[in-house]
Coordinates of C-alpha atoms in Angstrom, one line a residue:
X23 CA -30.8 37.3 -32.0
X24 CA -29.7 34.0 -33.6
X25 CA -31.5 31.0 -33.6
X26 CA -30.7 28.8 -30.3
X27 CA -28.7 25.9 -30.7
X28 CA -31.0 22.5 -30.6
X29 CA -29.6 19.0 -29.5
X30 CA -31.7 16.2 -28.6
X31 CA -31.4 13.0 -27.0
X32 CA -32.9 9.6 -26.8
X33 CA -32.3 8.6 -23.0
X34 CA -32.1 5.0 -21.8
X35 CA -35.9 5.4 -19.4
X36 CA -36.0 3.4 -16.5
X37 CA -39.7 2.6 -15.8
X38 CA -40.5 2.9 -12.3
X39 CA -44.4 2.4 -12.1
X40 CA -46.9 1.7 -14.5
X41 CA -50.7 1.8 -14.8
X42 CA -51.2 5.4 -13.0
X43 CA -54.5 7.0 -14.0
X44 CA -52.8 10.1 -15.4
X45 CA -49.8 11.2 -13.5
X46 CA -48.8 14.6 -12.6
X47 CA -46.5 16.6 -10.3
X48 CA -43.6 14.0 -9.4
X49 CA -41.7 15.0 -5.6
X50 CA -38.2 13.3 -4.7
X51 CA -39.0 12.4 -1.5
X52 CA -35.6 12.2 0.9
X53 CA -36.8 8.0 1.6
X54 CA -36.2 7.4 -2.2
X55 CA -40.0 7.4 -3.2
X56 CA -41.7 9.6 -5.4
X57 CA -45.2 11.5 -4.8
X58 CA -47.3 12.1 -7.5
X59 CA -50.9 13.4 -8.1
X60 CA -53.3 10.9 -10.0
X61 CA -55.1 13.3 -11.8
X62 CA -58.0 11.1 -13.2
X63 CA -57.7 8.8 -9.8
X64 CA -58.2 11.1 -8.3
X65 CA -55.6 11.0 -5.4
X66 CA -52.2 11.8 -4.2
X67 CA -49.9 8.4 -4.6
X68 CA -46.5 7.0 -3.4
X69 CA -44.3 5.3 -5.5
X70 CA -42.2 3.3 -3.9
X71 CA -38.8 2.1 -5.7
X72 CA -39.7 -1.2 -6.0
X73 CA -42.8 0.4 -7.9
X74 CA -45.3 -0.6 -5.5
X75 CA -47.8 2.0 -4.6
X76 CA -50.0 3.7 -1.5
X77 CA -52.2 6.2 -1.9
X78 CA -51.8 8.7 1.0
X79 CA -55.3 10.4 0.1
X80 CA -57.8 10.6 -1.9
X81 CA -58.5 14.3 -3.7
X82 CA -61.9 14.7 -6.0
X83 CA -61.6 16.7 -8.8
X84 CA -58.4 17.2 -10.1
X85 CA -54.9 17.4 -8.3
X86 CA -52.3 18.9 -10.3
X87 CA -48.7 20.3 -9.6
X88 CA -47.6 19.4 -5.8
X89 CA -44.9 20.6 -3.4
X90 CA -44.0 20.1 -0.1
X91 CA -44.4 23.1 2.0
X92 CA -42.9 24.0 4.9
X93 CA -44.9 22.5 7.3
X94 CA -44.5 19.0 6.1
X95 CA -47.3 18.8 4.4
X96 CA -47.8 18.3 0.8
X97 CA -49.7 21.4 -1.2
X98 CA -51.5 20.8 -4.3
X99 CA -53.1 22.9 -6.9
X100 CA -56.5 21.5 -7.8
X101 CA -58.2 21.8 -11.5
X102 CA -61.6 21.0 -10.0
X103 CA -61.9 18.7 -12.9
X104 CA -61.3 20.8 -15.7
X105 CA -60.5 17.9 -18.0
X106 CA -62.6 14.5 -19.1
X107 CA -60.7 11.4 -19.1
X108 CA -60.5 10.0 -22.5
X109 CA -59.2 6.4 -23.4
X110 CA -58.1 6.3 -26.9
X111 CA -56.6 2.5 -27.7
X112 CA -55.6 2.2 -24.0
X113 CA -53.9 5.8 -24.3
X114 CA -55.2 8.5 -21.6
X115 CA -55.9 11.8 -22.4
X116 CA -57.0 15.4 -21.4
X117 CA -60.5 15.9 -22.8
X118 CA -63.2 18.6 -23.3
X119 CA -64.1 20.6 -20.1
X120 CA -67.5 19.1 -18.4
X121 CA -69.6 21.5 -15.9
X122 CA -71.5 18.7 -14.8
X123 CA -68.2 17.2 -13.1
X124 CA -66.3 20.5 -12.5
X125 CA -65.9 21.2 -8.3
X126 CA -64.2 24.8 -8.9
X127 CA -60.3 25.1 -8.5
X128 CA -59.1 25.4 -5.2
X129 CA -55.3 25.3 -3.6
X130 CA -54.8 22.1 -0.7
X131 CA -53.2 20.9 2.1
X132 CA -52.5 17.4 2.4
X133 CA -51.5 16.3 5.7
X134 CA -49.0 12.9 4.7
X135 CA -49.6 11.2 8.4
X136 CA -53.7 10.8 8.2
X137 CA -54.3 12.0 4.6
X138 CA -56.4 14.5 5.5
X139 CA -57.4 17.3 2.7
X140 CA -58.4 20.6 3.1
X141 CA -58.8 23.8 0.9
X142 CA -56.6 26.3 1.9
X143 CA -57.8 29.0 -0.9
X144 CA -60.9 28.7 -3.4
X145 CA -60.2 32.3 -4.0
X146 CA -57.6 34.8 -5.2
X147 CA -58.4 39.1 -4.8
X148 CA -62.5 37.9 -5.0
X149 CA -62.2 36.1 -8.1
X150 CA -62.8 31.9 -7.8
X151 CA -60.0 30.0 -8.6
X152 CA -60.9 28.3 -11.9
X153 CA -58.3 25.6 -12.5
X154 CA -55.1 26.1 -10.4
X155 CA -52.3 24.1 -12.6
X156 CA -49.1 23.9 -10.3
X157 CA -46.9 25.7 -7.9
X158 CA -43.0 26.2 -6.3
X159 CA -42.7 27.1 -3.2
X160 CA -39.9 30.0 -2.6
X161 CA -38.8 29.4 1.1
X162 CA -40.2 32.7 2.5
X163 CA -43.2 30.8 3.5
X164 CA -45.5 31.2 0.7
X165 CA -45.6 29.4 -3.0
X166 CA -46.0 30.8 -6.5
X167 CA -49.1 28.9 -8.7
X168 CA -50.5 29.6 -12.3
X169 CA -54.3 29.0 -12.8
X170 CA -54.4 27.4 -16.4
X171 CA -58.3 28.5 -16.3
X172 CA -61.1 27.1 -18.4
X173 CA -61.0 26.1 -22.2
X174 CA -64.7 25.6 -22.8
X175 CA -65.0 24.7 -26.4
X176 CA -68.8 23.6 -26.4
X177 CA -69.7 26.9 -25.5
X178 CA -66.8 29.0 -27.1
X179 CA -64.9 30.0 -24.2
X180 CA -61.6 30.4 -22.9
X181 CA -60.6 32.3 -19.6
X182 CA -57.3 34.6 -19.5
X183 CA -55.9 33.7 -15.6
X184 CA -52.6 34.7 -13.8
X185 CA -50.0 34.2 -11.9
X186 CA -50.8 34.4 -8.1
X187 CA -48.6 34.3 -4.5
X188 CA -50.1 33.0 -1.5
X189 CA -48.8 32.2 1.7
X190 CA -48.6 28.3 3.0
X191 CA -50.1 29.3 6.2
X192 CA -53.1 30.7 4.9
X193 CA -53.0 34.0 6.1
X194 CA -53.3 35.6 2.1
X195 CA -53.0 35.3 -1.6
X196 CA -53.1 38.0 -4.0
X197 CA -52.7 37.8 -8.4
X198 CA -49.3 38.9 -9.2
X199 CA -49.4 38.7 -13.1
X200 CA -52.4 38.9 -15.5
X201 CA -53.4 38.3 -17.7
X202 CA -51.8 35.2 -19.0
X203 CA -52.7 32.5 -21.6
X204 CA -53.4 29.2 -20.1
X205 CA -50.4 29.1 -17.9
X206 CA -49.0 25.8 -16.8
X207 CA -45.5 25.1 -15.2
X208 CA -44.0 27.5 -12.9
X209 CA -40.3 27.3 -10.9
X210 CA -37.9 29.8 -10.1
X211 CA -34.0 30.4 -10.9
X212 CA -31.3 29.3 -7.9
X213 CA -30.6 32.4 -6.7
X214 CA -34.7 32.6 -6.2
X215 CA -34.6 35.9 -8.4
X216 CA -36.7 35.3 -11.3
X217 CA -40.1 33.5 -11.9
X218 CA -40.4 31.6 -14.8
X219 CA -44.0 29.8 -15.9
X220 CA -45.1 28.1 -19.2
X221 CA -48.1 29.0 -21.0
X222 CA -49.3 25.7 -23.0
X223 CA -51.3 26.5 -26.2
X224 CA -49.0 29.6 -27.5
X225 CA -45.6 27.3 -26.2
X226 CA -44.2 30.1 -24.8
X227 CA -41.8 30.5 -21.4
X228 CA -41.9 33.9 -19.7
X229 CA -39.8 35.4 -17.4
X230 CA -40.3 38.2 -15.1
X231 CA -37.5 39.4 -12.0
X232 CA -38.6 39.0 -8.2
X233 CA -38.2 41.8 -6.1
X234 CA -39.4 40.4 -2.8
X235 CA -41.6 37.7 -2.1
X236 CA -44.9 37.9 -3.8
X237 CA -43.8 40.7 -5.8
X238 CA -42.5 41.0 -9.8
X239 CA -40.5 43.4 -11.8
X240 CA -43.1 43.8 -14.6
X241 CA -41.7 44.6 -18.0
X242 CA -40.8 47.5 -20.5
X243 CA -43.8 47.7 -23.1
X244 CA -42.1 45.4 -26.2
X245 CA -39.7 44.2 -23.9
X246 CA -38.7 41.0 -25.6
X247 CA -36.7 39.6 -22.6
X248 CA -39.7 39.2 -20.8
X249 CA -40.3 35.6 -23.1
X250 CA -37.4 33.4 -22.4
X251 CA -38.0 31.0 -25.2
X252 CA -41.2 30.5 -28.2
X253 CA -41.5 26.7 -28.9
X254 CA -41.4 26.1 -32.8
X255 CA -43.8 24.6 -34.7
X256 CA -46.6 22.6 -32.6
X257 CA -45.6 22.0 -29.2
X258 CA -47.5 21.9 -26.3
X259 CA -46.3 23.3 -23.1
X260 CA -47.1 21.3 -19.6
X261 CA -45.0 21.6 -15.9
X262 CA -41.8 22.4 -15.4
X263 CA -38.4 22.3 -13.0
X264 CA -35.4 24.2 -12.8
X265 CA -31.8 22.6 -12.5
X266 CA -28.8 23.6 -10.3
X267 CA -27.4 25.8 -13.7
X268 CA -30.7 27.1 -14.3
X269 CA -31.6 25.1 -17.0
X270 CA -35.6 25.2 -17.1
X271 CA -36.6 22.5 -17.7
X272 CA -40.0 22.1 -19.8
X273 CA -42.4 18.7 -19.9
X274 CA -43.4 19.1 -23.8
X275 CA -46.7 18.0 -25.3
X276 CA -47.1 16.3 -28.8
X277 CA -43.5 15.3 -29.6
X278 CA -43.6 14.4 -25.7
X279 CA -40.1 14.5 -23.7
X280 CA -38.7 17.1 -22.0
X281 CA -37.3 20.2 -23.6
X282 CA -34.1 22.0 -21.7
X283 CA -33.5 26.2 -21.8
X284 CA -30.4 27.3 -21.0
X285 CA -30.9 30.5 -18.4
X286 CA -29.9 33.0 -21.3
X287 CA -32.4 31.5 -23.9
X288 CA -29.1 30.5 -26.6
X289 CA -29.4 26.7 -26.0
X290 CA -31.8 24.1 -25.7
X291 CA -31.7 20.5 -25.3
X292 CA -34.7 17.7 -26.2
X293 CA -34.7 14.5 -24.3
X294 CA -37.2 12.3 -26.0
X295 CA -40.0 9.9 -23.4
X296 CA -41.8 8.6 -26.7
X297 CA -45.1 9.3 -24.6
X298 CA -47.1 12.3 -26.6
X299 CA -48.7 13.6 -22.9
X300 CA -45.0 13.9 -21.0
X301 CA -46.6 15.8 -18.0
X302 CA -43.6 16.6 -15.2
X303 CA -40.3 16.3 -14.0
X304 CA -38.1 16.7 -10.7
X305 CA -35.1 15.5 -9.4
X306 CA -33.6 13.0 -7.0
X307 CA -31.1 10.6 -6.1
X308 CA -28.1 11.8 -3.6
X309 CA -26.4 13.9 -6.0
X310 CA -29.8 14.9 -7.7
X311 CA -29.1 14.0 -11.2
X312 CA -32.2 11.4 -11.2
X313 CA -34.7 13.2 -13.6
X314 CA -38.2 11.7 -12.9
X315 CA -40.4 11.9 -15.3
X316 CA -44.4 11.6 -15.1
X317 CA -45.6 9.6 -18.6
X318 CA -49.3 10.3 -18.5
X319 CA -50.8 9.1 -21.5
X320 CA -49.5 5.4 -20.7
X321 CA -49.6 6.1 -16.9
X322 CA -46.0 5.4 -16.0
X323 CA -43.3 7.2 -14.2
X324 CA -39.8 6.6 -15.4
X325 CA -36.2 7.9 -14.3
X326 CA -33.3 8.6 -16.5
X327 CA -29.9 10.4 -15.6
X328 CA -29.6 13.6 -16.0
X329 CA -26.8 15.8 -17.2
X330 CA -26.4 18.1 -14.2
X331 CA -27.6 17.6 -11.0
X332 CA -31.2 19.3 -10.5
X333 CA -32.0 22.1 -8.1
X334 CA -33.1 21.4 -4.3
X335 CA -35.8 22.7 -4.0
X336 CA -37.6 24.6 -0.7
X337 CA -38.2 22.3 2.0
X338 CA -37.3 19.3 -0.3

């Protein structure tokens, strides 16, 4: 197969909000604010678009991806704190894992009229959730979420997660794919029939077909379709959105901005944030070309048109 075609761009970033402690996990919300996780707050935030902020609750550990579920409410995946805040020259960043501060991973609902928390699932098929990354909802009532795990390096360790399904009500979750390799982002394609997740360290984006709700297609030994697209060089692989052509959509670490995939894997597009630790992106505005995107190394969210209008999402 040849070599996808690469363009990049340096878009015009209109800074919404600064002086977030790590944001993660933008949503559009249909008042013209943005919700986003504060994952060294630690709490769940509204931007407003005048850039002033309220937090709707407060989340100890470490929220993560977010969606709004069907209910209303807003469902986050939680790390546990997996990661130590560290400042260098007033930059924040992702450091070493730290048992003494780590709660366990757990999947929450966050009711947005009182700010009440609670843990819908610590647990997936008897195993502890170790640091649930982020999750799409599919609009049969349940969500998809990648657990990114543990990377211990003091003691040597890394854990090989999955992909897992559970339903919003709480009625069941089960592990769909595994293992995986410190899986990240996670959407799905318009029509809803293929899952697609990014796995950060080996900057890779897999594919696999849905054939119902909480179910995969799993692939052909040395089938190569089942990676969309491998990340050249060093790049880092965080969350992730899907647009209305099925463009997925990938926040990239180290050269930071967000990298595009055409659905077919031949193209791919760069759009440059100049913020190393680019974390998210969704879409807004009334014809949904507003990319937000979640800096998180300077602790800013900023906006900049997109090409094609983004994908409404379930229950957005």
């Amino acid at each position: 197969m040849p070599a996808p075609v690469v363009r990049e761009f340096t878009p015009e970033l209109t800074e919404i909000a600064q002086e977030l402690r790590f944001p993660e996990g933008p949503i559009a919300m249909p008042d013209g604010s943005v919700v986003v996780v504060e994952m060294f707050g630690p709490r769940l935030t509204r931007i407003h678009p005048d850039g002033s902020t309220d937090t709707i609750a407060e989340i100890p550990g470490g929220p993560n991806g977010a969606a709004v579920g069907p209910d209303g409410a807003i469902y986050i995946c939680n790390n546990g704190g997996v990661f130590t805040p560290i400042d260098l020259g007033g930059m924040l960043f992702p450091g070493p894992f730290d048992p003494d501060r780590y709660l366990g991973g757990s999947i929450q609902r966050v009711d947005v009229h009182d700010g009440t928390v609670s843990d819908l699932y610590t647990e997936c098929d008897g195993h502890a959730l170790r640091g649930p990354n982020d999750l799409v909802m599919d609009g049969h009532g349940g969500f998809w979420f990648t657990d990114h795990g543990i990377r211990d390096t003091l003691n040597r360790r890394a854990d090989l997660s999955g992909i897992s399904y559970g339903h919003a009500d709480g009625s069941g979750i089960s592990e769909v794919v595994y293992p995986t390799d410190s899986p990240n982002g996670i959407g799905l394609s318009p029509d809803t029939d293929t899952l697609y997740w990014a796995e950060t360290h080996n900057g890779r984006v897999h594919q696999r077909t849905i054939t119902q709700p909480g179910e995969v297609l799993a692939p052909a030994p040395l089938d190569l379709s089942a990676v969309l697209y491998g990340f050249p060089g060093y790049q880092l692989l965080d969350s992730l959105a899907v647009d209305s052509e099925g463009w997925i959509c990938v926040a990239t670490l180290v050269n930071g901005g967000i990298t595009a995939i055409s659905p077919d894997g031949t193209e791919v597009e760069f759009y440059e944030t100049g913020d190393p630790i680019t974390t998210n992106i969704c879409f807004g505005g009334d014809d949904l070309r507003t990319a937000y995107v979640t800096l998180a190394s300077s602790g800013r969210l900023v906006s900049f048109r997109w090409p094609r209008p983004g994908l409404r999402l379930a229950h957005q």
